[in-house]
Short mmCIF file of C-alpha atoms and ligand atoms in Angstrom, two decimals:
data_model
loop_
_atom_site.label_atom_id
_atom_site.label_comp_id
_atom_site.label_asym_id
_atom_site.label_seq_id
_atom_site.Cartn_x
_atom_site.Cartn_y
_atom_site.Cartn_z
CA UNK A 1 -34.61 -25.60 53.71
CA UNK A 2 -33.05 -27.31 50.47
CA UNK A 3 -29.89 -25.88 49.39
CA UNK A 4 -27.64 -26.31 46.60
CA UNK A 5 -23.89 -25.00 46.78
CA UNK A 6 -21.78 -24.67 43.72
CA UNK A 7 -18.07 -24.55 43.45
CA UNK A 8 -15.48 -26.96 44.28
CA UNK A 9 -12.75 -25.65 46.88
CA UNK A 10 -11.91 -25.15 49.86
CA UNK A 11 -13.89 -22.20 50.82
CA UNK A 12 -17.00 -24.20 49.23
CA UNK A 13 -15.95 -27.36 51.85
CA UNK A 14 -16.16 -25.19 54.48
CA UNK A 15 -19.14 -23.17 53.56
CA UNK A 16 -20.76 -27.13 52.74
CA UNK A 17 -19.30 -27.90 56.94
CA UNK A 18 -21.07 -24.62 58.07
CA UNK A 19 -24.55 -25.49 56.05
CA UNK A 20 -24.66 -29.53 56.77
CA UNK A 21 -24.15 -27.87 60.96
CA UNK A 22 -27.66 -25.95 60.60
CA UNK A 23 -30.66 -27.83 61.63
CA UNK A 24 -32.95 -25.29 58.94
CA UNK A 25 -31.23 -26.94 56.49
CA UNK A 26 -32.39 -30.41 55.90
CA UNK A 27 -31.31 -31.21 52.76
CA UNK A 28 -27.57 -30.20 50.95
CA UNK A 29 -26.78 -30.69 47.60
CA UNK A 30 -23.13 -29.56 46.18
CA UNK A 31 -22.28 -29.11 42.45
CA UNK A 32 -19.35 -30.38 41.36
CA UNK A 33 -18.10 -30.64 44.91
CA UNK A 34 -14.96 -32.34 45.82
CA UNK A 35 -14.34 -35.43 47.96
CA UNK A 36 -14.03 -33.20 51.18
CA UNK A 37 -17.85 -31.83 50.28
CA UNK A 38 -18.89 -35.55 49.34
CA UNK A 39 -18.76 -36.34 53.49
CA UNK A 40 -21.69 -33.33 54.17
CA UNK A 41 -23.47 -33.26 50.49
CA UNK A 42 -24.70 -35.21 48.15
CA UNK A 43 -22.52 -34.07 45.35
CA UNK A 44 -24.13 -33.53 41.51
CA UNK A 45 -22.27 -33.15 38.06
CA UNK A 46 -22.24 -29.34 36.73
CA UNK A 47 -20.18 -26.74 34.93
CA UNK A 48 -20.68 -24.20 37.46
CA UNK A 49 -20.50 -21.53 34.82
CA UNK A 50 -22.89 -22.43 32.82
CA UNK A 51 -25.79 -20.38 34.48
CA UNK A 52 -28.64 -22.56 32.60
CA UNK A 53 -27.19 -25.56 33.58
CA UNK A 54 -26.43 -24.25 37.29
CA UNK A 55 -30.71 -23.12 36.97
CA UNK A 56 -31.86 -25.86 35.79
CA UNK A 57 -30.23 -28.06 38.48
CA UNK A 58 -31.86 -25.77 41.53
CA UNK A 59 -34.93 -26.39 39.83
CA UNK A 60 -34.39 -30.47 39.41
CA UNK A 61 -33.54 -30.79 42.84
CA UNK A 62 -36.51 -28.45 44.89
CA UNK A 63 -33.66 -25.51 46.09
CA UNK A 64 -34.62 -23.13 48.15
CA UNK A 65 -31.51 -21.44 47.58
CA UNK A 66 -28.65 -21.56 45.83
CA UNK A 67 -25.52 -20.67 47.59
CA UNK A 68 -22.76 -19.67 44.93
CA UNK A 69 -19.37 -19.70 46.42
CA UNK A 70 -16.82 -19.10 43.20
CA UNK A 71 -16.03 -15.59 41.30
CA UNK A 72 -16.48 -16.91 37.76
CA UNK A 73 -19.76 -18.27 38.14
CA UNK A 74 -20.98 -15.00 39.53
CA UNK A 75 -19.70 -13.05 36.96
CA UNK A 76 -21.32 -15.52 34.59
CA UNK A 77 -24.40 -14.84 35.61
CA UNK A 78 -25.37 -17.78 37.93
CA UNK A 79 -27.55 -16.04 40.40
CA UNK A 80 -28.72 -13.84 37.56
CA UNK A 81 -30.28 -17.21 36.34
CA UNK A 82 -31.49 -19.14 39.47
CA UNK A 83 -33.42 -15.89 40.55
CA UNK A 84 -35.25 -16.05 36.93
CA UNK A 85 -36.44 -19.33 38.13
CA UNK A 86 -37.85 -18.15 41.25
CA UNK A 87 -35.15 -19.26 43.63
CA UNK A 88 -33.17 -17.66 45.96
CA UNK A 89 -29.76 -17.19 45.23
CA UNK A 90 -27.01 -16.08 47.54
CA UNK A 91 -24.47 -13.89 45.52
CA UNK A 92 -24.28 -11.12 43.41
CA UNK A 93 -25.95 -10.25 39.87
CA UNK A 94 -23.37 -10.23 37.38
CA UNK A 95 -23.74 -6.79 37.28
CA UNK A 96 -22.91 -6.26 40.85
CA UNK A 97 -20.16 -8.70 40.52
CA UNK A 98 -17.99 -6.62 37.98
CA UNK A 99 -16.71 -5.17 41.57
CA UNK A 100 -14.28 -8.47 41.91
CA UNK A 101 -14.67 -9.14 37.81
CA UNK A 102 -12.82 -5.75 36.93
CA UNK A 103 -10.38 -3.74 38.81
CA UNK A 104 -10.96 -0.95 36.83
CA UNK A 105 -14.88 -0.75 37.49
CA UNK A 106 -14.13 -1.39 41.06
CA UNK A 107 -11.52 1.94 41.28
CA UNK A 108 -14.25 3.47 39.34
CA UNK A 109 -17.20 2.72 41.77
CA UNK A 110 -14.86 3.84 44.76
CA UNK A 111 -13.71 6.71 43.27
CA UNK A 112 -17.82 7.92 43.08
CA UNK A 113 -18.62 6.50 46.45
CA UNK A 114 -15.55 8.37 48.23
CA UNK A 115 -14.19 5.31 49.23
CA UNK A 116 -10.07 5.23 50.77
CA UNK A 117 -7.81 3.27 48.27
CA UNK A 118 -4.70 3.71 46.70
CA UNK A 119 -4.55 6.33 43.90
CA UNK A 120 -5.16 4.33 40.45
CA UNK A 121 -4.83 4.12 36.69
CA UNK A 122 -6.78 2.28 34.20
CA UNK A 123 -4.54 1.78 31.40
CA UNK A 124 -4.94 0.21 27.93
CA UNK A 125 -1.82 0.37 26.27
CA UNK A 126 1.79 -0.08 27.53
CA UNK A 127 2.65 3.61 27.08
CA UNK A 128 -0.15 4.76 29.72
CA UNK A 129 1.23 2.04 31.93
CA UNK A 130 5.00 3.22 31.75
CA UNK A 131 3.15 7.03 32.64
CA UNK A 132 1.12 5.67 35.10
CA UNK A 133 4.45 3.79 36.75
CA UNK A 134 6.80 6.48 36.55
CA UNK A 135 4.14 8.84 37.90
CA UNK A 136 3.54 7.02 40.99
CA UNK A 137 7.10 5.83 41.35
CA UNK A 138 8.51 2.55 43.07
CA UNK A 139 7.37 0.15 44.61
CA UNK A 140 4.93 -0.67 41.60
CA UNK A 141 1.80 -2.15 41.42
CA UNK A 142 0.20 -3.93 38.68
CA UNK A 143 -3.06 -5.25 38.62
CA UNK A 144 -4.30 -7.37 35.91
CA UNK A 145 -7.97 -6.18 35.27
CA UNK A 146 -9.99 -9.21 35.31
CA UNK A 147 -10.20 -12.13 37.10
CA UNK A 148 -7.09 -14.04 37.67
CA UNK A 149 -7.56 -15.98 40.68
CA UNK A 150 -5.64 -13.90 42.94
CA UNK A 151 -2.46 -13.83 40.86
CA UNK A 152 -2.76 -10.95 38.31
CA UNK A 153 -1.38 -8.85 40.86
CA UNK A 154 2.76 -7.75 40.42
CA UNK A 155 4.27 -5.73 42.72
CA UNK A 156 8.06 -4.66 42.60
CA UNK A 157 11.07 -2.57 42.75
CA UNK A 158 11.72 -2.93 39.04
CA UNK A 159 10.19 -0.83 36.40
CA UNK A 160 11.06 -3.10 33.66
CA UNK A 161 9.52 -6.11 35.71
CA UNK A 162 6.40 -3.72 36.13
CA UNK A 163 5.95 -2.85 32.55
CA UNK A 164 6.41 -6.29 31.48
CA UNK A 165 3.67 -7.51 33.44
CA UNK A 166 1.88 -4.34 32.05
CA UNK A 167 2.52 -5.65 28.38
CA UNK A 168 1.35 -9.43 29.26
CA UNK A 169 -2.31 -8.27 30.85
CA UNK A 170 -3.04 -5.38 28.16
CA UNK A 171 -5.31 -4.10 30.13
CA UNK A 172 -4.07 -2.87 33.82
CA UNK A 173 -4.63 -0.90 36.95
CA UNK A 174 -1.88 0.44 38.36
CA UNK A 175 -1.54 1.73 41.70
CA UNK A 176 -0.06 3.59 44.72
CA UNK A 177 1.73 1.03 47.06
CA UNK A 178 -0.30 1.02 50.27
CA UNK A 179 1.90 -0.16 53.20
CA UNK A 180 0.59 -1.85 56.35
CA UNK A 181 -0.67 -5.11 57.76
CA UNK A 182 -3.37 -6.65 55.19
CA UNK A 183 -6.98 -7.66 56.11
CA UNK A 184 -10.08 -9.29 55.17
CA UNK A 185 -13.57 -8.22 56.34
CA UNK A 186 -16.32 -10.19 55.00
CA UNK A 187 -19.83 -8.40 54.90
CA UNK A 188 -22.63 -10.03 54.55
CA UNK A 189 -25.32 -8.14 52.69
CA UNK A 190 -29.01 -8.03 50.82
CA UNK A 191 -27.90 -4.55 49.03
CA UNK A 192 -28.66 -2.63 52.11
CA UNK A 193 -28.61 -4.25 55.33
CA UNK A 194 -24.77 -5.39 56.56
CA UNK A 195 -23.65 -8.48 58.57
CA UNK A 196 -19.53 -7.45 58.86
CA UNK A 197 -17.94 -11.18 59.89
CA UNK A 198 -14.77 -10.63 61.77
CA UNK A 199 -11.80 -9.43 60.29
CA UNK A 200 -9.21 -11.92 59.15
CA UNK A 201 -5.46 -11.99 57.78
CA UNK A 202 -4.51 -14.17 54.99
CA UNK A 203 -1.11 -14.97 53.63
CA UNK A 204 -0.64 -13.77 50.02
CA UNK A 205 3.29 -15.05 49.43
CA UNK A 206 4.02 -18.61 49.06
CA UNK A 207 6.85 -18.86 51.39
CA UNK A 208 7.45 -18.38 54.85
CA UNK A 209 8.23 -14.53 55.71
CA UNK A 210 6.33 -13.38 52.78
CA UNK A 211 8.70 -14.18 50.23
CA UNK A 212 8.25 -15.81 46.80
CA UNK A 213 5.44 -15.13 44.27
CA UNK A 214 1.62 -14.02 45.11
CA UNK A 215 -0.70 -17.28 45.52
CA UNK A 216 -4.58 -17.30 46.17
CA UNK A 217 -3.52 -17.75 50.01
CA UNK A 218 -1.22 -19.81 52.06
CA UNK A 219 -3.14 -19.53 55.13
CA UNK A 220 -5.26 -17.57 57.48
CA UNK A 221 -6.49 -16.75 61.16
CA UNK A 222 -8.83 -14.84 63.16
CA UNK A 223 -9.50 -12.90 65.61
CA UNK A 224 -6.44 -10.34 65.15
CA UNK A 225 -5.90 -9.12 68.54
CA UNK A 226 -3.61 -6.21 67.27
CA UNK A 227 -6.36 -4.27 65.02
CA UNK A 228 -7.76 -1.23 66.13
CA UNK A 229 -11.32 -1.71 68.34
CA UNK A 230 -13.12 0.45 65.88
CA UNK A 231 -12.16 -1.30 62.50
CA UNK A 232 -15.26 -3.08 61.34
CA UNK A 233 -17.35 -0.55 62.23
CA UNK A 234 -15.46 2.14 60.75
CA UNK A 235 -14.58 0.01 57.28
CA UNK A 236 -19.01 -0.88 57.35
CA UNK A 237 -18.80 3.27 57.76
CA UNK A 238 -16.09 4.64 55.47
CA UNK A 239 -16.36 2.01 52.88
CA UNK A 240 -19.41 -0.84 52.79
CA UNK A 241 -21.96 1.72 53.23
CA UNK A 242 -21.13 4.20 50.69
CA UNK A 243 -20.06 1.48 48.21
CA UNK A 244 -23.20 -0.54 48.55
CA UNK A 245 -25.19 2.87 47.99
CA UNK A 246 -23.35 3.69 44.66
CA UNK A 247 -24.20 0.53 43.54
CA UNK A 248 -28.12 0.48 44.51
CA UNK A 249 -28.07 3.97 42.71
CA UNK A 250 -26.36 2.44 39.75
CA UNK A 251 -29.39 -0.03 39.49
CA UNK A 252 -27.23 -2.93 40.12
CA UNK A 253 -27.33 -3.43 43.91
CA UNK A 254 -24.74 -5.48 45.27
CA UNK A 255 -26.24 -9.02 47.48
CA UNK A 256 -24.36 -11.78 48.56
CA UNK A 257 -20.51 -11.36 50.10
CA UNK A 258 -18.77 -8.64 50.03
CA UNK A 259 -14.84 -8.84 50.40
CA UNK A 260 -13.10 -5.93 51.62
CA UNK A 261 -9.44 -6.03 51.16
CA UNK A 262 -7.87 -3.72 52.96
CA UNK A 263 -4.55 -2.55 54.11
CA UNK A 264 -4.39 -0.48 57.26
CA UNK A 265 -2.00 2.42 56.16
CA UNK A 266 -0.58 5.30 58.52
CA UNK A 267 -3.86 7.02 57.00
CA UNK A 268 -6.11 4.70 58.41
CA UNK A 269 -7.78 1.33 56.51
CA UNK A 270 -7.48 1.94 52.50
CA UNK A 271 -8.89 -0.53 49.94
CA UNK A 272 -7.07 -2.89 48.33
CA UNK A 273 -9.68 -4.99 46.28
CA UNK A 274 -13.09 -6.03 46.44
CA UNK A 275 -14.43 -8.95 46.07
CA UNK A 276 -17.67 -10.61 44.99
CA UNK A 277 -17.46 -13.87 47.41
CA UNK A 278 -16.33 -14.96 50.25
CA UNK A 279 -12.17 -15.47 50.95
CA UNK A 280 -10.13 -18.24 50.12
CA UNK A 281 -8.53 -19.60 52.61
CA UNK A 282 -9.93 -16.78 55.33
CA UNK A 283 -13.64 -18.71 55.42
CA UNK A 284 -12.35 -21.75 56.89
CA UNK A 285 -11.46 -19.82 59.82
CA UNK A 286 -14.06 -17.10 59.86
CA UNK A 287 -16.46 -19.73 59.77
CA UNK A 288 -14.77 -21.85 62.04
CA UNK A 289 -15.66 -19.37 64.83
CA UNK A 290 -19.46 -18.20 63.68
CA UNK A 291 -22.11 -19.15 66.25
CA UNK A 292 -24.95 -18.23 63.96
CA UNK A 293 -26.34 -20.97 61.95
CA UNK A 294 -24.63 -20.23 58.46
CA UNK A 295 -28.10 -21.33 56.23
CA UNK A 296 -30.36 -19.03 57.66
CA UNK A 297 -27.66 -16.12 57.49
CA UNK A 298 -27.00 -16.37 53.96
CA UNK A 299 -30.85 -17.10 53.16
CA UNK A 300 -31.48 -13.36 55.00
CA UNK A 301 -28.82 -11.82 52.47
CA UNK A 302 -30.73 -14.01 49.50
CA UNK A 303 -34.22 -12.64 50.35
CA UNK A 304 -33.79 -9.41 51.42
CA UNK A 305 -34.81 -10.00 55.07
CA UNK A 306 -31.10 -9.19 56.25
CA UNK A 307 -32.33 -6.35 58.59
CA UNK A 308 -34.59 -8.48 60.44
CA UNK A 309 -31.92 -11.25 60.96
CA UNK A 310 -30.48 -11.95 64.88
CA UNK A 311 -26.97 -10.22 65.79
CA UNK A 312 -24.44 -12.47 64.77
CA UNK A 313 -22.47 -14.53 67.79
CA UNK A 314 -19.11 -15.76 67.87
CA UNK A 315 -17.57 -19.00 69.59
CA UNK A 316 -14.17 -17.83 72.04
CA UNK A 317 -11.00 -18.54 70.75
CA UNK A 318 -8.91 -18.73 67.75
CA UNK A 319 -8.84 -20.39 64.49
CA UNK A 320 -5.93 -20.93 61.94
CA UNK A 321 -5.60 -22.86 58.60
CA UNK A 322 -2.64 -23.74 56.77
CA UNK A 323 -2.66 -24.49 53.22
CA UNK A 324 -0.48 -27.71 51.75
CA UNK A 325 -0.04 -26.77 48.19
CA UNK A 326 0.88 -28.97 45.65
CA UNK A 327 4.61 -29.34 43.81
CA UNK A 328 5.37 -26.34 42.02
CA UNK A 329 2.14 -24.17 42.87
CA UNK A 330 1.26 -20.99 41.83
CA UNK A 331 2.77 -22.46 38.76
CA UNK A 332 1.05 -25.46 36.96
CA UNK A 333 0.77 -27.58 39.91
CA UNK A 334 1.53 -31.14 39.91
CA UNK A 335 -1.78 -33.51 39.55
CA UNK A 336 -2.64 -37.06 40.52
CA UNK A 337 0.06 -37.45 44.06
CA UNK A 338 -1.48 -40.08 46.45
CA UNK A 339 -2.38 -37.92 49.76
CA UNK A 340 -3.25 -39.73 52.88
CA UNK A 341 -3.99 -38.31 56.49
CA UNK A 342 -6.56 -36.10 54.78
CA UNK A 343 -9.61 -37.42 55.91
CA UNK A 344 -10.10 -36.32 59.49
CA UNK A 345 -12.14 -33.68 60.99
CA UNK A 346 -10.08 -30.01 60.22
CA UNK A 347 -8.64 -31.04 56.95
CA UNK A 348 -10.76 -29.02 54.10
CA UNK A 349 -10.44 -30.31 50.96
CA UNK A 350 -9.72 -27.92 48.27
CA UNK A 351 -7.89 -29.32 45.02
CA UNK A 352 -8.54 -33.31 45.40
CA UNK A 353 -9.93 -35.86 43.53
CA UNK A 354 -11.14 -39.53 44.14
CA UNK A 355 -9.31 -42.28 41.91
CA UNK A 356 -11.28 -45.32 40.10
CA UNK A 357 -9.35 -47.76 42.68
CA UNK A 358 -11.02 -45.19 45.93
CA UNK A 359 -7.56 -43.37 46.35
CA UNK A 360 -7.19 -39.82 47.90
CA UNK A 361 -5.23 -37.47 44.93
CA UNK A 362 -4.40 -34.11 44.58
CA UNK A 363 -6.19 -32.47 41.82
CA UNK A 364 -4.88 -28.65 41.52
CA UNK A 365 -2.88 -26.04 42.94
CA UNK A 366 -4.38 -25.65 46.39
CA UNK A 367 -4.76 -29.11 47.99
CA UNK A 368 -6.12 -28.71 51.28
CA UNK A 369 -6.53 -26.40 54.01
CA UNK A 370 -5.80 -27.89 57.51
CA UNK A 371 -7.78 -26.07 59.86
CA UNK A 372 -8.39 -25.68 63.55
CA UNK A 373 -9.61 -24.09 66.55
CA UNK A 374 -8.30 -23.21 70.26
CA UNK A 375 -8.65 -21.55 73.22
CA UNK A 376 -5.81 -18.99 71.85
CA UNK A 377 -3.93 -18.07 69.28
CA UNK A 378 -0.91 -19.97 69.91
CA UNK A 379 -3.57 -23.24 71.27
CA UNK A 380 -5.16 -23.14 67.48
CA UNK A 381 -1.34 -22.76 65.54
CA UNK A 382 -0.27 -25.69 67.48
CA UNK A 383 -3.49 -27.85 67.05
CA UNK A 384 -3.39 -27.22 63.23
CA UNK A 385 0.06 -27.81 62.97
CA UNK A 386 -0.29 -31.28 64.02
CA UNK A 387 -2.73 -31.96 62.05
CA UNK A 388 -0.56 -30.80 59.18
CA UNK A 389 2.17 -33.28 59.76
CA UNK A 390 -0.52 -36.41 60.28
CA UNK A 391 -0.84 -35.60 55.97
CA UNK A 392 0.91 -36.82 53.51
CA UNK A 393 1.22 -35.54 49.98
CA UNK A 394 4.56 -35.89 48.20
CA UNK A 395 6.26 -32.81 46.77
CA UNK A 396 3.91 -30.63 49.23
CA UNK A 397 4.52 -27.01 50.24
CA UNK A 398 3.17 -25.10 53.13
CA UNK A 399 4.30 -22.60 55.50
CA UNK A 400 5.14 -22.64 58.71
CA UNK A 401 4.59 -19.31 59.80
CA UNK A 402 0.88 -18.83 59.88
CA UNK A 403 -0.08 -16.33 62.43
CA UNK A 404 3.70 -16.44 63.95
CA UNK A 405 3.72 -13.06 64.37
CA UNK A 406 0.93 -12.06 65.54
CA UNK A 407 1.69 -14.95 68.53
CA UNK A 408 4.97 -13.38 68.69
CA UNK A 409 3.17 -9.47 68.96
CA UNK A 410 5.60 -8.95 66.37
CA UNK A 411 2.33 -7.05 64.04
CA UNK A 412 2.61 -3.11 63.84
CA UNK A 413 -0.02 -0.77 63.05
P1 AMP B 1 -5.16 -8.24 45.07
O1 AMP B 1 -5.40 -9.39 44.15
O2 AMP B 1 -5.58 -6.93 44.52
O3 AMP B 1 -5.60 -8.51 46.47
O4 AMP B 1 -3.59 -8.17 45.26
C1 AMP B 1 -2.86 -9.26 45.74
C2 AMP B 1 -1.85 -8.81 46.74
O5 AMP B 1 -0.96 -7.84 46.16
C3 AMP B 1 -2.46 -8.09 47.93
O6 AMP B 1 -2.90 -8.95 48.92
C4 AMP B 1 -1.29 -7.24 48.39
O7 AMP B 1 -0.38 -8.01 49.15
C5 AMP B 1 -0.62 -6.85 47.11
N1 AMP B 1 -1.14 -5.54 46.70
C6 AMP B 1 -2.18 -5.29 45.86
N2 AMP B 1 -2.40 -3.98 45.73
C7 AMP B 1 -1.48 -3.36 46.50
C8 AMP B 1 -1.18 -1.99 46.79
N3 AMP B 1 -1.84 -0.98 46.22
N4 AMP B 1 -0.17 -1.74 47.64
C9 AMP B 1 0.53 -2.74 48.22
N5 AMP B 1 0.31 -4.05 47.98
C10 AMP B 1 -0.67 -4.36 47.13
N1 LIG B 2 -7.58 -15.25 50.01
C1 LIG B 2 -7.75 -14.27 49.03
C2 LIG B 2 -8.93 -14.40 48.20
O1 LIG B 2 -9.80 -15.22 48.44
O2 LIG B 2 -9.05 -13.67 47.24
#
């Protein structure tokens, strides 16, 4: 099988690790790739938005399928445009991908499926925000409604902070605070038939004991030993099923990943957000520990034949990843620092770039992802660790307290 992958990050390194590893695939193409990918693909020139050029690339290089690992390209339209050309695409239409591309059509969706979340407003104008705050009282929530790369969320303790952020977006959800450990489950999907991945927990805040502002995610492990026995299958029951049903009956199944965000409340797991696409940084790990041969998994989702696919198997222990960040991420993050130690086995590349003169530099917010696996929980935070302090990236941030509690048994349902 030929595939072509398209983003650039860290998820899309370790999706490119998890497709180069399958013996269907014999031939791996990234666009635009990153110097991580470069090691497992060959990499071609794209703007992964641009759903003819994305096409027309699958075409010029035989794909079989096209796996699309980014939101914006899906809710350009990408698969919408590789499927016109007869090719199999792995990821939603961009119909289907509105789910992650607007909070407000995902409440909307849940609301008709019957799906747990947090009570919501969709509000236009800073008036109905102020309403929509004082109604559901502190702490607030405010969710930009489109896609802001996991930092149009605000949530406080200040009403004026809250309306501010209200004022910035124009257009806003805002919410009931759900309280409760957060989790990922990743479904795979072809619109009806369901491959959940195991749950994960990512690390929103940018500093150690969840303080400091919202980031795309600081880190991430798996399995969590402290979540209830039945969770998958009752989040595939309460929530997947009845949301990927709404959306067959709206004409626009939903294919590809689906990312269920949850937080598991006194009142059992309640949605948080949806996405279109597999987590950032969650897949290094989740992927880290899938047995099944990634290519041939996605390719069910991308033709349908999901239902017919083997159960999915698991490798034994635990995974962890840590991100390094660069200076002054989630704000504009400092570009072009020398980073070596970054090209060993674990270390995902996310935001770096190759220099003319062959140097390693940092190229965005999220640099890399240091990832690793071992026979525990405590095994894998140790091994990654180490691996962490053999890089070097000046100005660098990262936590240290990946997965600390949950070695410590300090999580509570
Ligand atoms: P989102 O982009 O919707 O995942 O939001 C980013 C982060 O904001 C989440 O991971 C939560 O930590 C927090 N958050 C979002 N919505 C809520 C909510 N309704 N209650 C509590 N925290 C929330
Ligand atoms: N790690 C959160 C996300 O991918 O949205």
């Amino acid at each position: 099988m030929r595939v072509l992958l398209i983003g650039s990050g860290g998820r899309e390194h370790a999706l490119a690790v998890g497709l180069a590893a399958d013996p269907s695939v014999d031939f791996l193409a990234a666009a635009p790739g990153n110097p991580g990918i470069a090691q497992v693909a060959e990499l071609h020139e794209v703007t992964a938005t641009d759903p003819a050029a994305v096409a027309a690339l699958a075409v010029e290089l035989r794909a079989d399928l096209v796996v699309i690992g980014p939101e914006a390209p899906l809710v350009a339209g990408v698969a919408d445009a590789v499927r016109a050309k007869g090719i199999a695409a792995f990821g939603p239409s961009a119909a289907a991908a509105r789910l992650e591309g607007s909070k407000a059509f995902a409440k909307e969706v849940m609301s008709a499926a019957g799906v747990p979340t947090a009570r919501s407003f969709a509000c236009t104008t800073v008036e109905a925000a102020r309403a929509a705050l004082e109604e559901l009282g502190a702490p607030y929530v405010v969710k930009n409604d489109g896609l802001a790369a996991g930092k149009g969320v605000v949530v406080t303790d200040s009403l004026e902070a809250a309306v501010k952020h209200a004022e910035e977006c124009g257009t806003v959800v805002i919410e009931e605070y759900l309280s409760g450990p957060e989790v990922s489950l990743f479904v795979v999907t072809d619109g009806t038939a369901v491959a959940p991945l195991m749950p994960a927990q990512d690390f929103k805040r940018l500093a150690d004991g969840d303080e400091g502002p919202n980031t795309g995610g600081m880190g991430a492990y798996a399995p969590l030993d402290w979540a209830p026995a039945d969770l998958t299958e009752r989040v595939v029951r309460e929530t997947v099923e009845p949301t990927l049903a709404e959306m067959r009956r709206r004409g626009t199944p939903f294919s590809g990943l689906l990312y269920v965000g949850l937080a598991l409340t006194p009142g059992g797991p309640k949605v948080i957000e949806f996405n279109a696409r597999f987590g950032d940084p969650e897949t290094q790990v989740v992927l880290a520990l899938l047995d099944t041969p990634l290519g041939g998994l996605l390719n069910a989702s991308a033709t349908g034949t999901l239902a017919e696919h083997p159960a999915l198997s698991w490798k034994s222990g635990s995974a962890i990843t840590v991100v390094v960040a660069s200076h002054n991420y989630p704000g504009t993050p400092r570009t072009g620092d020398v980073i070596s130690g970054a090209e060993v086995p674990g270390v995902i590349h996310a935001g770096t770039a190759r220099r003319p003169d062959g140097a390693l530099i940092s190229a965005g917010g999220r640099v890399l992802s240091v990832t690793a696996v071992g026979d525990d929980l405590p095994g894998a935070r140790e091994a990654a660790y180490a691996l962490v302090e053999g890089v070097r990236l000046e100005g660098a941030q990262y936590r240290t307290d990946i997965a600390l509690k949950a070695v410590e048994g300090r999580v509570t349902l």
